[in-house]
CSV table of C-alpha atoms in Angstrom, one decimal:
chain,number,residue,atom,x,y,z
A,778,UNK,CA,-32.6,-95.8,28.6
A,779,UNK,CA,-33.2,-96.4,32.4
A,780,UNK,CA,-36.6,-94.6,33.9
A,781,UNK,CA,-36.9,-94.6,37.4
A,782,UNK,CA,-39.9,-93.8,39.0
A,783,UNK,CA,-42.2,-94.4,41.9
A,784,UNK,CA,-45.2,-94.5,39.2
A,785,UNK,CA,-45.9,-97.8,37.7
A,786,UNK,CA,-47.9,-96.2,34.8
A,787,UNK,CA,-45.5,-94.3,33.6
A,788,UNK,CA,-43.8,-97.1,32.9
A,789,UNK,CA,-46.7,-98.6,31.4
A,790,UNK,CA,-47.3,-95.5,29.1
A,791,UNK,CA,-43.0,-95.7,28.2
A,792,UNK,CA,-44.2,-99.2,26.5
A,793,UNK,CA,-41.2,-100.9,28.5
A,794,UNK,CA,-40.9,-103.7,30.8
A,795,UNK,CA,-41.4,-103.0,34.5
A,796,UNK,CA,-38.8,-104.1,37.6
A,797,UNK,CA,-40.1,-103.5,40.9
A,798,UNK,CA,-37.5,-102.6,43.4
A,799,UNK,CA,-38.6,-103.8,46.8
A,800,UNK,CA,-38.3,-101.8,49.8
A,801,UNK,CA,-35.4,-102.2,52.0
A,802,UNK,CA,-35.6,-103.9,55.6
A,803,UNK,CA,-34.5,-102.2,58.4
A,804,UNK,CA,-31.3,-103.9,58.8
A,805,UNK,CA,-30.3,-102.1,55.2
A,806,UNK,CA,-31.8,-98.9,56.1
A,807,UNK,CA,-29.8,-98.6,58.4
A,808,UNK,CA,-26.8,-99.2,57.0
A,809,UNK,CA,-27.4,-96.7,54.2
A,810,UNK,CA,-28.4,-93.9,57.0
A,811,UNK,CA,-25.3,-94.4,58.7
A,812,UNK,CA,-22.8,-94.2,55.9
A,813,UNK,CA,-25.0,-91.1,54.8
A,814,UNK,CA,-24.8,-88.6,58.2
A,815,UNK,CA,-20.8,-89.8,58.2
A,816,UNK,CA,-18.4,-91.5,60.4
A,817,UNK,CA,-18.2,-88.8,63.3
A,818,UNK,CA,-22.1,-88.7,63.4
A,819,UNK,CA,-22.1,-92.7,62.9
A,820,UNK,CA,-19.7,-93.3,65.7
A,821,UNK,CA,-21.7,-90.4,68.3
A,822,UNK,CA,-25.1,-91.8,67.6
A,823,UNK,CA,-24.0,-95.5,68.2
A,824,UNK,CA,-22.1,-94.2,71.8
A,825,UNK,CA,-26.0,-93.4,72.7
A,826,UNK,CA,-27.0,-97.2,72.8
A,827,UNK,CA,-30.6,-95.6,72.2
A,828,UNK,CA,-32.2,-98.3,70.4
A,829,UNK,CA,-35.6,-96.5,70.6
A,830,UNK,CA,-33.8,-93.3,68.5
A,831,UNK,CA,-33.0,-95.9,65.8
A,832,UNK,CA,-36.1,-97.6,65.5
A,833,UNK,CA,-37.8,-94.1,65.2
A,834,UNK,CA,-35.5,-93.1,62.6
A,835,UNK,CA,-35.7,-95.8,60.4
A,836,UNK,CA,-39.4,-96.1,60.8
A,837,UNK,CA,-39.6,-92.3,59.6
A,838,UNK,CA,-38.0,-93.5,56.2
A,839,UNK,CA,-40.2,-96.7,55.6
A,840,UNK,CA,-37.6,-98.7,53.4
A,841,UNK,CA,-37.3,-96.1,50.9
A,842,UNK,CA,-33.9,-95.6,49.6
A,843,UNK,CA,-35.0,-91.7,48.6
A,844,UNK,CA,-36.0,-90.9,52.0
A,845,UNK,CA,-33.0,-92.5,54.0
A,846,UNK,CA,-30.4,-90.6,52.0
A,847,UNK,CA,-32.6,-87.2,52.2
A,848,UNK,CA,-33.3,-87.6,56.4
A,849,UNK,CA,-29.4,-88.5,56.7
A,850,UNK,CA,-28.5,-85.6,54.7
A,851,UNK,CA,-30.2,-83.4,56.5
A,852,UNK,CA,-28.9,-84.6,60.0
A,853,UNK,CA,-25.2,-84.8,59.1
A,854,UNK,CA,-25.5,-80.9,59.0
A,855,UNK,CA,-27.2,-80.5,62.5
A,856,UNK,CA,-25.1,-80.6,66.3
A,857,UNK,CA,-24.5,-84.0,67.5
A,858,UNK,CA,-27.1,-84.0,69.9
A,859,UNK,CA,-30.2,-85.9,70.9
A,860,UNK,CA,-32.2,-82.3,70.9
A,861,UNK,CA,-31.0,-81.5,67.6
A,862,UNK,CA,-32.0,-84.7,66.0
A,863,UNK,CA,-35.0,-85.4,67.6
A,864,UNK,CA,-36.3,-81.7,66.4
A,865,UNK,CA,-35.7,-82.6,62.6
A,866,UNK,CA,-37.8,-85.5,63.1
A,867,UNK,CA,-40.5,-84.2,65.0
A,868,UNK,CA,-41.0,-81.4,62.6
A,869,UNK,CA,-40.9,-83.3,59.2
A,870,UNK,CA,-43.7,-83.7,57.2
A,871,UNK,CA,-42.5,-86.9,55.4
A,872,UNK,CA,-44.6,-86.6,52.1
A,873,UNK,CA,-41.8,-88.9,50.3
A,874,UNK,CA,-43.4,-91.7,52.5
A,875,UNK,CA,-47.3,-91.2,51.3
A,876,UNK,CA,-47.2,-92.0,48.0
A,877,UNK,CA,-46.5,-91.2,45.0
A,878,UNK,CA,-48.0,-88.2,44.1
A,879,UNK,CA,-47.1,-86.5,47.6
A,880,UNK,CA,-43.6,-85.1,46.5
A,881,UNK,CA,-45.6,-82.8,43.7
A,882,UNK,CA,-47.1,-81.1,47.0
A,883,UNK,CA,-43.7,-80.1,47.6
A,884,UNK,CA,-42.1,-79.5,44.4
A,885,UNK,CA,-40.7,-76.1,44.1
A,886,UNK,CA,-38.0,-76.8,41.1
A,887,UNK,CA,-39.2,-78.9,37.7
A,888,UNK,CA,-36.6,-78.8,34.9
A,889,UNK,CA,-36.5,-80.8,31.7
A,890,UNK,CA,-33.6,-81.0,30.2
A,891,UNK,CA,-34.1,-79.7,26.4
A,892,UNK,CA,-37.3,-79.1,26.9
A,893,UNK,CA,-38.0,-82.6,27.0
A,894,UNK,CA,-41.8,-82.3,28.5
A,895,UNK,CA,-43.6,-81.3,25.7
A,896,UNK,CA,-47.0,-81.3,23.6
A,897,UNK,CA,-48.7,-84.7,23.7
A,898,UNK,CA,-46.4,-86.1,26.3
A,899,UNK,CA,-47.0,-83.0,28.6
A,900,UNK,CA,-50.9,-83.3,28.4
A,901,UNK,CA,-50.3,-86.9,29.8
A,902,UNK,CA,-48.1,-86.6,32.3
A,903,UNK,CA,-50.4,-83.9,33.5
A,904,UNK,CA,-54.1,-85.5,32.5
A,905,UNK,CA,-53.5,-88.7,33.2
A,906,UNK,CA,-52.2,-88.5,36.5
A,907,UNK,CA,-48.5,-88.7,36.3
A,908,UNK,CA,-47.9,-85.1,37.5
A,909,UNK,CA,-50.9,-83.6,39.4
A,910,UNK,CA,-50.6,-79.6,38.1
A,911,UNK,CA,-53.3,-78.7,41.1
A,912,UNK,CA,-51.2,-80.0,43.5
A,913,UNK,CA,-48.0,-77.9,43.2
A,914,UNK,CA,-48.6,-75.3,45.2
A,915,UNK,CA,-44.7,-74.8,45.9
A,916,UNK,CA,-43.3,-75.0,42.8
A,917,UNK,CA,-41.1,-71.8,42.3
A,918,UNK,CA,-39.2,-72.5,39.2
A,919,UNK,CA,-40.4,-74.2,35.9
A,920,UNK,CA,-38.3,-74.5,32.9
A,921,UNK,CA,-39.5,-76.5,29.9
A,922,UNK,CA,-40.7,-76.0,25.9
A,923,UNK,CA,-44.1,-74.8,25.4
A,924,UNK,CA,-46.8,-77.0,23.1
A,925,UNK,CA,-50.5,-77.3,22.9
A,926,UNK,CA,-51.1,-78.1,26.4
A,927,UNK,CA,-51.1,-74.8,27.5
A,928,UNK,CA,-54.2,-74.5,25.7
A,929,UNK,CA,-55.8,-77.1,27.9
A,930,UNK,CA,-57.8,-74.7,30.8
A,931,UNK,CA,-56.7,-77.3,33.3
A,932,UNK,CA,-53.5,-76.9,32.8
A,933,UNK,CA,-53.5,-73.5,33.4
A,934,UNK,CA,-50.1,-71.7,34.3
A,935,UNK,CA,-51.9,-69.5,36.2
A,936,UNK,CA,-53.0,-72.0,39.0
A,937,UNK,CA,-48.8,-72.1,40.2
A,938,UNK,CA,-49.1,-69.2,42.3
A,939,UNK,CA,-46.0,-69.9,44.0
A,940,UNK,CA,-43.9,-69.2,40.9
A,941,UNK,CA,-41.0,-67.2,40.6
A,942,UNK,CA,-39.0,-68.3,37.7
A,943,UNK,CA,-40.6,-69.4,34.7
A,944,UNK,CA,-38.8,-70.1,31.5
A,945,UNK,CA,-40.9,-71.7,28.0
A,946,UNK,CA,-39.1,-72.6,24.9
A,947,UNK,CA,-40.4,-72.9,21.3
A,948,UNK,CA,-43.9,-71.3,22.3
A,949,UNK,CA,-46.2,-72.0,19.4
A,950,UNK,CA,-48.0,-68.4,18.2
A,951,UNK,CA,-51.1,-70.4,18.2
A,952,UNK,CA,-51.3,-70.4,22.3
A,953,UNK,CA,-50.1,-67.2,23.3
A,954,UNK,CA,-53.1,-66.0,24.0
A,955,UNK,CA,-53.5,-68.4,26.6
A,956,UNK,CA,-49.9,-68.0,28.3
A,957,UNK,CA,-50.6,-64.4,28.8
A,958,UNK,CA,-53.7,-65.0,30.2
A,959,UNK,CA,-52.3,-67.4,32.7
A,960,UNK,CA,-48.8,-65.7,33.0
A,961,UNK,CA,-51.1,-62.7,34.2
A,962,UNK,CA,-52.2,-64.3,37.1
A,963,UNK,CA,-48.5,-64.9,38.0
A,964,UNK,CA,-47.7,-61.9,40.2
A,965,UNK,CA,-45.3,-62.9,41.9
A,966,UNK,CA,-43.1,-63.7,39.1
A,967,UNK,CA,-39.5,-62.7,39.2
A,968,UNK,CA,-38.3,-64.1,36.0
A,969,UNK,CA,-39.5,-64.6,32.9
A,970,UNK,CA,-38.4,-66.0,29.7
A,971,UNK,CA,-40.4,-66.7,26.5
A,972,UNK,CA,-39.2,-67.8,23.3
A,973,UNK,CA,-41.0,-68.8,20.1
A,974,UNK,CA,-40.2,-71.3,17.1
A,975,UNK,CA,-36.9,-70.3,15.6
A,976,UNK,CA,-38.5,-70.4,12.2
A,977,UNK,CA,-41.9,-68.9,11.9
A,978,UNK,CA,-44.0,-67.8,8.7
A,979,UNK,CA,-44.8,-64.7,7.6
A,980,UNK,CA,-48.2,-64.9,9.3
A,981,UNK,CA,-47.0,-66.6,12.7
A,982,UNK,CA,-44.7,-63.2,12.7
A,983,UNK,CA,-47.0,-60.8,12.3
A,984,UNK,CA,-49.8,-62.6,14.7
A,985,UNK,CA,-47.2,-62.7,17.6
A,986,UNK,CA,-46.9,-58.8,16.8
A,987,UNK,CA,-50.7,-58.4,17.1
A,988,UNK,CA,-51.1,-60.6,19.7
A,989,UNK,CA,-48.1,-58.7,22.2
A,990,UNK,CA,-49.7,-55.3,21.9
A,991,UNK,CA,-53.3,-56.5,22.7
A,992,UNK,CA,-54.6,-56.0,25.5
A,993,UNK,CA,-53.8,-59.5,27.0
A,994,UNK,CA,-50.4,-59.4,25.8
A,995,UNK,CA,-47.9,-58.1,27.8
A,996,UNK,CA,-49.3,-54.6,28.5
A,997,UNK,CA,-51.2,-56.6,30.9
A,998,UNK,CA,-48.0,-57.6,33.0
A,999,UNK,CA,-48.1,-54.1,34.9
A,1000,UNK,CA,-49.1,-55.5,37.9
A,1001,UNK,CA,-46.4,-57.3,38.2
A,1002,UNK,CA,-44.2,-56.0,40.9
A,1003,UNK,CA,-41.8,-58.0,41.8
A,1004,UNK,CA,-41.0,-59.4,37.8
A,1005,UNK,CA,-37.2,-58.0,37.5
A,1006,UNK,CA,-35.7,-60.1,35.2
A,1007,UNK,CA,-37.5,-60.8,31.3
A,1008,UNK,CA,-36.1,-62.3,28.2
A,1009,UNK,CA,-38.6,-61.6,25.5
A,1010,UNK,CA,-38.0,-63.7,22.7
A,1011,UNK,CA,-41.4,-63.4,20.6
A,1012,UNK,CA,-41.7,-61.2,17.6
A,1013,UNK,CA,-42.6,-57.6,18.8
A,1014,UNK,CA,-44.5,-54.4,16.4
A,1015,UNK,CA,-43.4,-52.3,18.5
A,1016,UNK,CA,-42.6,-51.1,21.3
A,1017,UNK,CA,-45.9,-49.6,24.0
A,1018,UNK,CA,-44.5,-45.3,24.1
A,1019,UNK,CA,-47.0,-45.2,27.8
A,1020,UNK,CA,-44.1,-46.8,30.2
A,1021,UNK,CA,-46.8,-47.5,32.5
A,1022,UNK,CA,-47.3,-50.7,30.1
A,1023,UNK,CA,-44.3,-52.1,31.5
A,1024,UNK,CA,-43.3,-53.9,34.0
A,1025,UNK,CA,-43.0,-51.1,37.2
A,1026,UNK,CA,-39.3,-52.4,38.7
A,1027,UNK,CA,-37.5,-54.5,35.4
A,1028,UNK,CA,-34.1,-54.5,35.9
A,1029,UNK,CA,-32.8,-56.9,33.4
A,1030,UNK,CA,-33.9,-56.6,30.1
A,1031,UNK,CA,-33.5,-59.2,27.1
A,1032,UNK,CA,-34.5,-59.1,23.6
A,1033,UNK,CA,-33.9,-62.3,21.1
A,1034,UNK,CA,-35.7,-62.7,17.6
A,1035,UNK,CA,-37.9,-60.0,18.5
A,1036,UNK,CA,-37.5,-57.8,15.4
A,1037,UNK,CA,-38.0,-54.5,16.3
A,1038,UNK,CA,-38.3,-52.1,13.0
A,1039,UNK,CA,-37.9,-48.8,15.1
A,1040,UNK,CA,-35.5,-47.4,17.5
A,1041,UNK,CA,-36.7,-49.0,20.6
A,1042,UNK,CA,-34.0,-46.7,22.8
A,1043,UNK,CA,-36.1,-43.8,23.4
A,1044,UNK,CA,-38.4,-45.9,24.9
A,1045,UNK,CA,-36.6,-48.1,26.9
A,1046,UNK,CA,-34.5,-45.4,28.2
A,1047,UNK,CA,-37.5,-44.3,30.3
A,1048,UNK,CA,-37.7,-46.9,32.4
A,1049,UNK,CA,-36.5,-46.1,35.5
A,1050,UNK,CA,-35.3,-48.9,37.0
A,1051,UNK,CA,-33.1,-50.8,34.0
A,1052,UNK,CA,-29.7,-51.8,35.0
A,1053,UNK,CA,-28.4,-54.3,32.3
A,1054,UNK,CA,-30.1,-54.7,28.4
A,1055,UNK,CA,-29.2,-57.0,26.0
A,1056,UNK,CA,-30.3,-56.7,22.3
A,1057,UNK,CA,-29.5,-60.2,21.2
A,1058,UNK,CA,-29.7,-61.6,17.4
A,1059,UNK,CA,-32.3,-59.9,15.6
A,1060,UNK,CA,-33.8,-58.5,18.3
A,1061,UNK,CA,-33.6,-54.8,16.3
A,1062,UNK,CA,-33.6,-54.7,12.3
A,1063,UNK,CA,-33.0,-51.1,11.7
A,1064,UNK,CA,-30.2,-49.1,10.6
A,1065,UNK,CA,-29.6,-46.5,13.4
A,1066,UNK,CA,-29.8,-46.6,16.8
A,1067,UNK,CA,-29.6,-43.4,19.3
A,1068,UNK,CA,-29.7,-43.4,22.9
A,1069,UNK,CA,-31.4,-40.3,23.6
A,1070,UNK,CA,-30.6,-37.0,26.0
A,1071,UNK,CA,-31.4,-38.1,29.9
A,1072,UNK,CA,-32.1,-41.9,28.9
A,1073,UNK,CA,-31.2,-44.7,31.0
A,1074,UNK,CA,-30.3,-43.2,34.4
A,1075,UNK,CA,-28.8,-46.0,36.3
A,1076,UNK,CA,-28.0,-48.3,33.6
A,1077,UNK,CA,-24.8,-50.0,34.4
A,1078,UNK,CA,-24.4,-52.6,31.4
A,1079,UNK,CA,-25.3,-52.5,27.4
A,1080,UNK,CA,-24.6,-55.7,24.9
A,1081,UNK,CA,-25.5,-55.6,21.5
A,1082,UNK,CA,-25.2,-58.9,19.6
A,1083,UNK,CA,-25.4,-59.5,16.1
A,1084,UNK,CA,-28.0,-56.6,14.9
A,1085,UNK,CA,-27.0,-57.6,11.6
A,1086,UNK,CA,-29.1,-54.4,9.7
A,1087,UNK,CA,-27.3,-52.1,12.4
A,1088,UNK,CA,-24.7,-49.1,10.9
A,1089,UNK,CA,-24.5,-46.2,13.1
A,1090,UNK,CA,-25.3,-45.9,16.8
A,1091,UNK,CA,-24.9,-43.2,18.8
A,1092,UNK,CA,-25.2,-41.6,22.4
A,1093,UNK,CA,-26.2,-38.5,23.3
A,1094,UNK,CA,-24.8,-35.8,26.5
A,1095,UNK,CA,-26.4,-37.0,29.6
A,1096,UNK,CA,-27.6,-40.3,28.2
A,1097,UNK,CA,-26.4,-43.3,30.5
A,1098,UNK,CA,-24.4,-41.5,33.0
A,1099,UNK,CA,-24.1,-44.5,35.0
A,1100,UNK,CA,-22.6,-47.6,32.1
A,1101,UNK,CA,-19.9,-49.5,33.3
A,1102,UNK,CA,-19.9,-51.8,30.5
A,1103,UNK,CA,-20.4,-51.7,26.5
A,1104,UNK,CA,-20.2,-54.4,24.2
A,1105,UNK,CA,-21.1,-54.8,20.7
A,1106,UNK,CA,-20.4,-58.1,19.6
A,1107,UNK,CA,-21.1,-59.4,15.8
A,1108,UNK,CA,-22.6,-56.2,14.2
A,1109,UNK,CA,-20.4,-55.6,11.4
A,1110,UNK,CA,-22.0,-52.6,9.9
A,1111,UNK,CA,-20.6,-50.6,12.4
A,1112,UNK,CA,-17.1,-49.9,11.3
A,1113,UNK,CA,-16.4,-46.6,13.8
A,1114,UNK,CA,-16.7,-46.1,17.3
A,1115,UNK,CA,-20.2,-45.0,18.6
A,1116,UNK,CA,-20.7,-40.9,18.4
A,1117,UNK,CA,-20.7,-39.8,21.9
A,1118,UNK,CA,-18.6,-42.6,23.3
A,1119,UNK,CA,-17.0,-39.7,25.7
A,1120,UNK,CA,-20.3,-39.1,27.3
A,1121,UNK,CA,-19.7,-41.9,29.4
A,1122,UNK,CA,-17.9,-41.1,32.7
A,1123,UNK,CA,-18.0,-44.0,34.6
A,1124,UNK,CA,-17.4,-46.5,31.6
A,1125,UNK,CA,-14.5,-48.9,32.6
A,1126,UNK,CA,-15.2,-51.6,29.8
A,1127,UNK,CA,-16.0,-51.8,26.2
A,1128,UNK,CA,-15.6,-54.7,23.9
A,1129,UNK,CA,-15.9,-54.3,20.5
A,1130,UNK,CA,-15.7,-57.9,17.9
């Protein structure tokens, strides 16, 4: 396995041997910068003769490989001329070329692959210095598994205001409490996703349950009004009946594992706003399921996924006037067509396997 980094201790805490890549010389600089803006940029910029241009330009990068292909990236798109150039220069803040906690300043995207960030390693790459959580201000997306570190109060979610998209894996019941404390600082989230352990205990199950309708669970996520997109994947009670518990303009609805005992339609048909909902594996373990007179407005698409438990749905007149598209994928019980399937005007797909 091959780390690269601009951290030596990383390296150090990785227990492997450490190669120091030297900085290039200016010579080499700019022969990577040219074969990154392209030949027709190459051949205009070397028609200017303007030695003082180049010198700037590879001073701006400072020998680093990352910073040469970025800067010629970025001026390969612009006009070939000196104006156009010479603003993308003047107005970068180079914070590749200040060290190696600088680029966390302007990190808006972290993504680990499986999850890979995670419990002990998280808490150091955050504690000891590796990844500075105060300093990403920008960061707009994070997608990783969940672990004990968000029980750690400076590491707390909450202090990424800039997030938009935020996605947790395998979130232990153990530190919920303290995600929905931070995720409820997060107003201007637009997506969410939370999913627990797949196998939990008895207990875990029924303190996720507790823990959701509590006050700090996600009744508390009212205020956020720009959150239009949320995949719940943590074991629910029940659902809140007040609709004013939920999230003011959801649009996108997802339910995984959550286990729902009772009808959740009639509730979720209320909300005003719900285009597309997806009731994913286990996400409801009842026996009937009825979507009720006047629910779901301006909902356009419906999926039902392996509700294993689930033998008769049905739709009443008036209830989702506006589908486009029904599937019901992997619930065997049902062996006839929904009652009420006529109801729906404006339906121009259904799949049914």
């Amino acid at each position: 396995m091959l780390i690269t980094t601009r951290n030596e201790h990383i390296a150090v805490d990785a227990h492997s041997d450490c190669y120091k890549l030297q900085l290039l010389d200016e010579d080499k600089s700019w022969e990577i910068f040219l074969n990154k803006v392209g030949s027709a940029a190459a051949t205009w910029f070397l028609s200017l003769k303007d030695e003082k241009f180049k010198e700037e330009i590879v001073a701006k990068c400072k020998g680093l490989p990352l910073a040469i292909v970025v800067l010629g990236g970025l001026l390969s798109l612009k006009d070939l001329t000196s104006d156009s150039w010479r603003k993308v220069l003047n107005s970068m803040d180079w914070h590749l070329s200040q060290g190696p906690h600088s680029c966390e300043v302007q990190m808006k995207h972290l993504t680990c692959q499986n999850g890979w960030i995670l419990r002990q390693s998280m808490r150091e790459m955050l504690g000891y210095g590796h990844l500075d959580f105060h300093k990403m201000t920008n960061l707009q997306a994070l997608y990783l598994r969940s672990g004990d570190w968000l029980k750690d109060d400076n590491l707390n979610l909450g202090k990424l205001t800039s997030l938009k998209q935020l996605k947790l894996r395998e979130i232990d019941p153990r530190s919920l409490e303290g995600l929905f404390q931070s995720v409820s600082q997060l107003t201007g989230l637009q997506n969410l996703k939370l999913m627990t352990n797949e196998n939990l205990s008895v207990k875990e199950v029924e303190y996720c349950r507790t823990m959701l309708l509590s006050p700090i669970g996600l009744k508390s996520f009212s205020r956020h009004n720009y959150l239009c997109k949320l995949f719940q994947g943590v074991p629910i009670q029940g659902l809140p009946v007040k609709t004013t518990h939920y999230l003011p303009n959801l649009i996108q609805l997802k339910l995984y594992r959550t286990r729902l005992e009772e009808d959740p339609m009639s509730v979720l048909g209320r909300l005003l706003n719900l285009r597309s909902l997806i009731l994913l594996r286990n996400s409801y373990v009842g026996e009937k399921m009825n979507c009720p007179q006047g629910g779901f407005l301006v909902l356009e698409f419906l999926q039902m996924q392996e509700l294993r438990q689930l033998e008769d749905f049905s739709i009443e007149e008036t209830s989702m006037p506006n589908l486009k598209t029904l599937q019901i994928e992997s619930c065997h019980r049902i062996t006839r067509f929904p009652d009420g399937l006529l109801w729906l005007e404006k339906l121009q797909r259904l799949n049914l396997y």
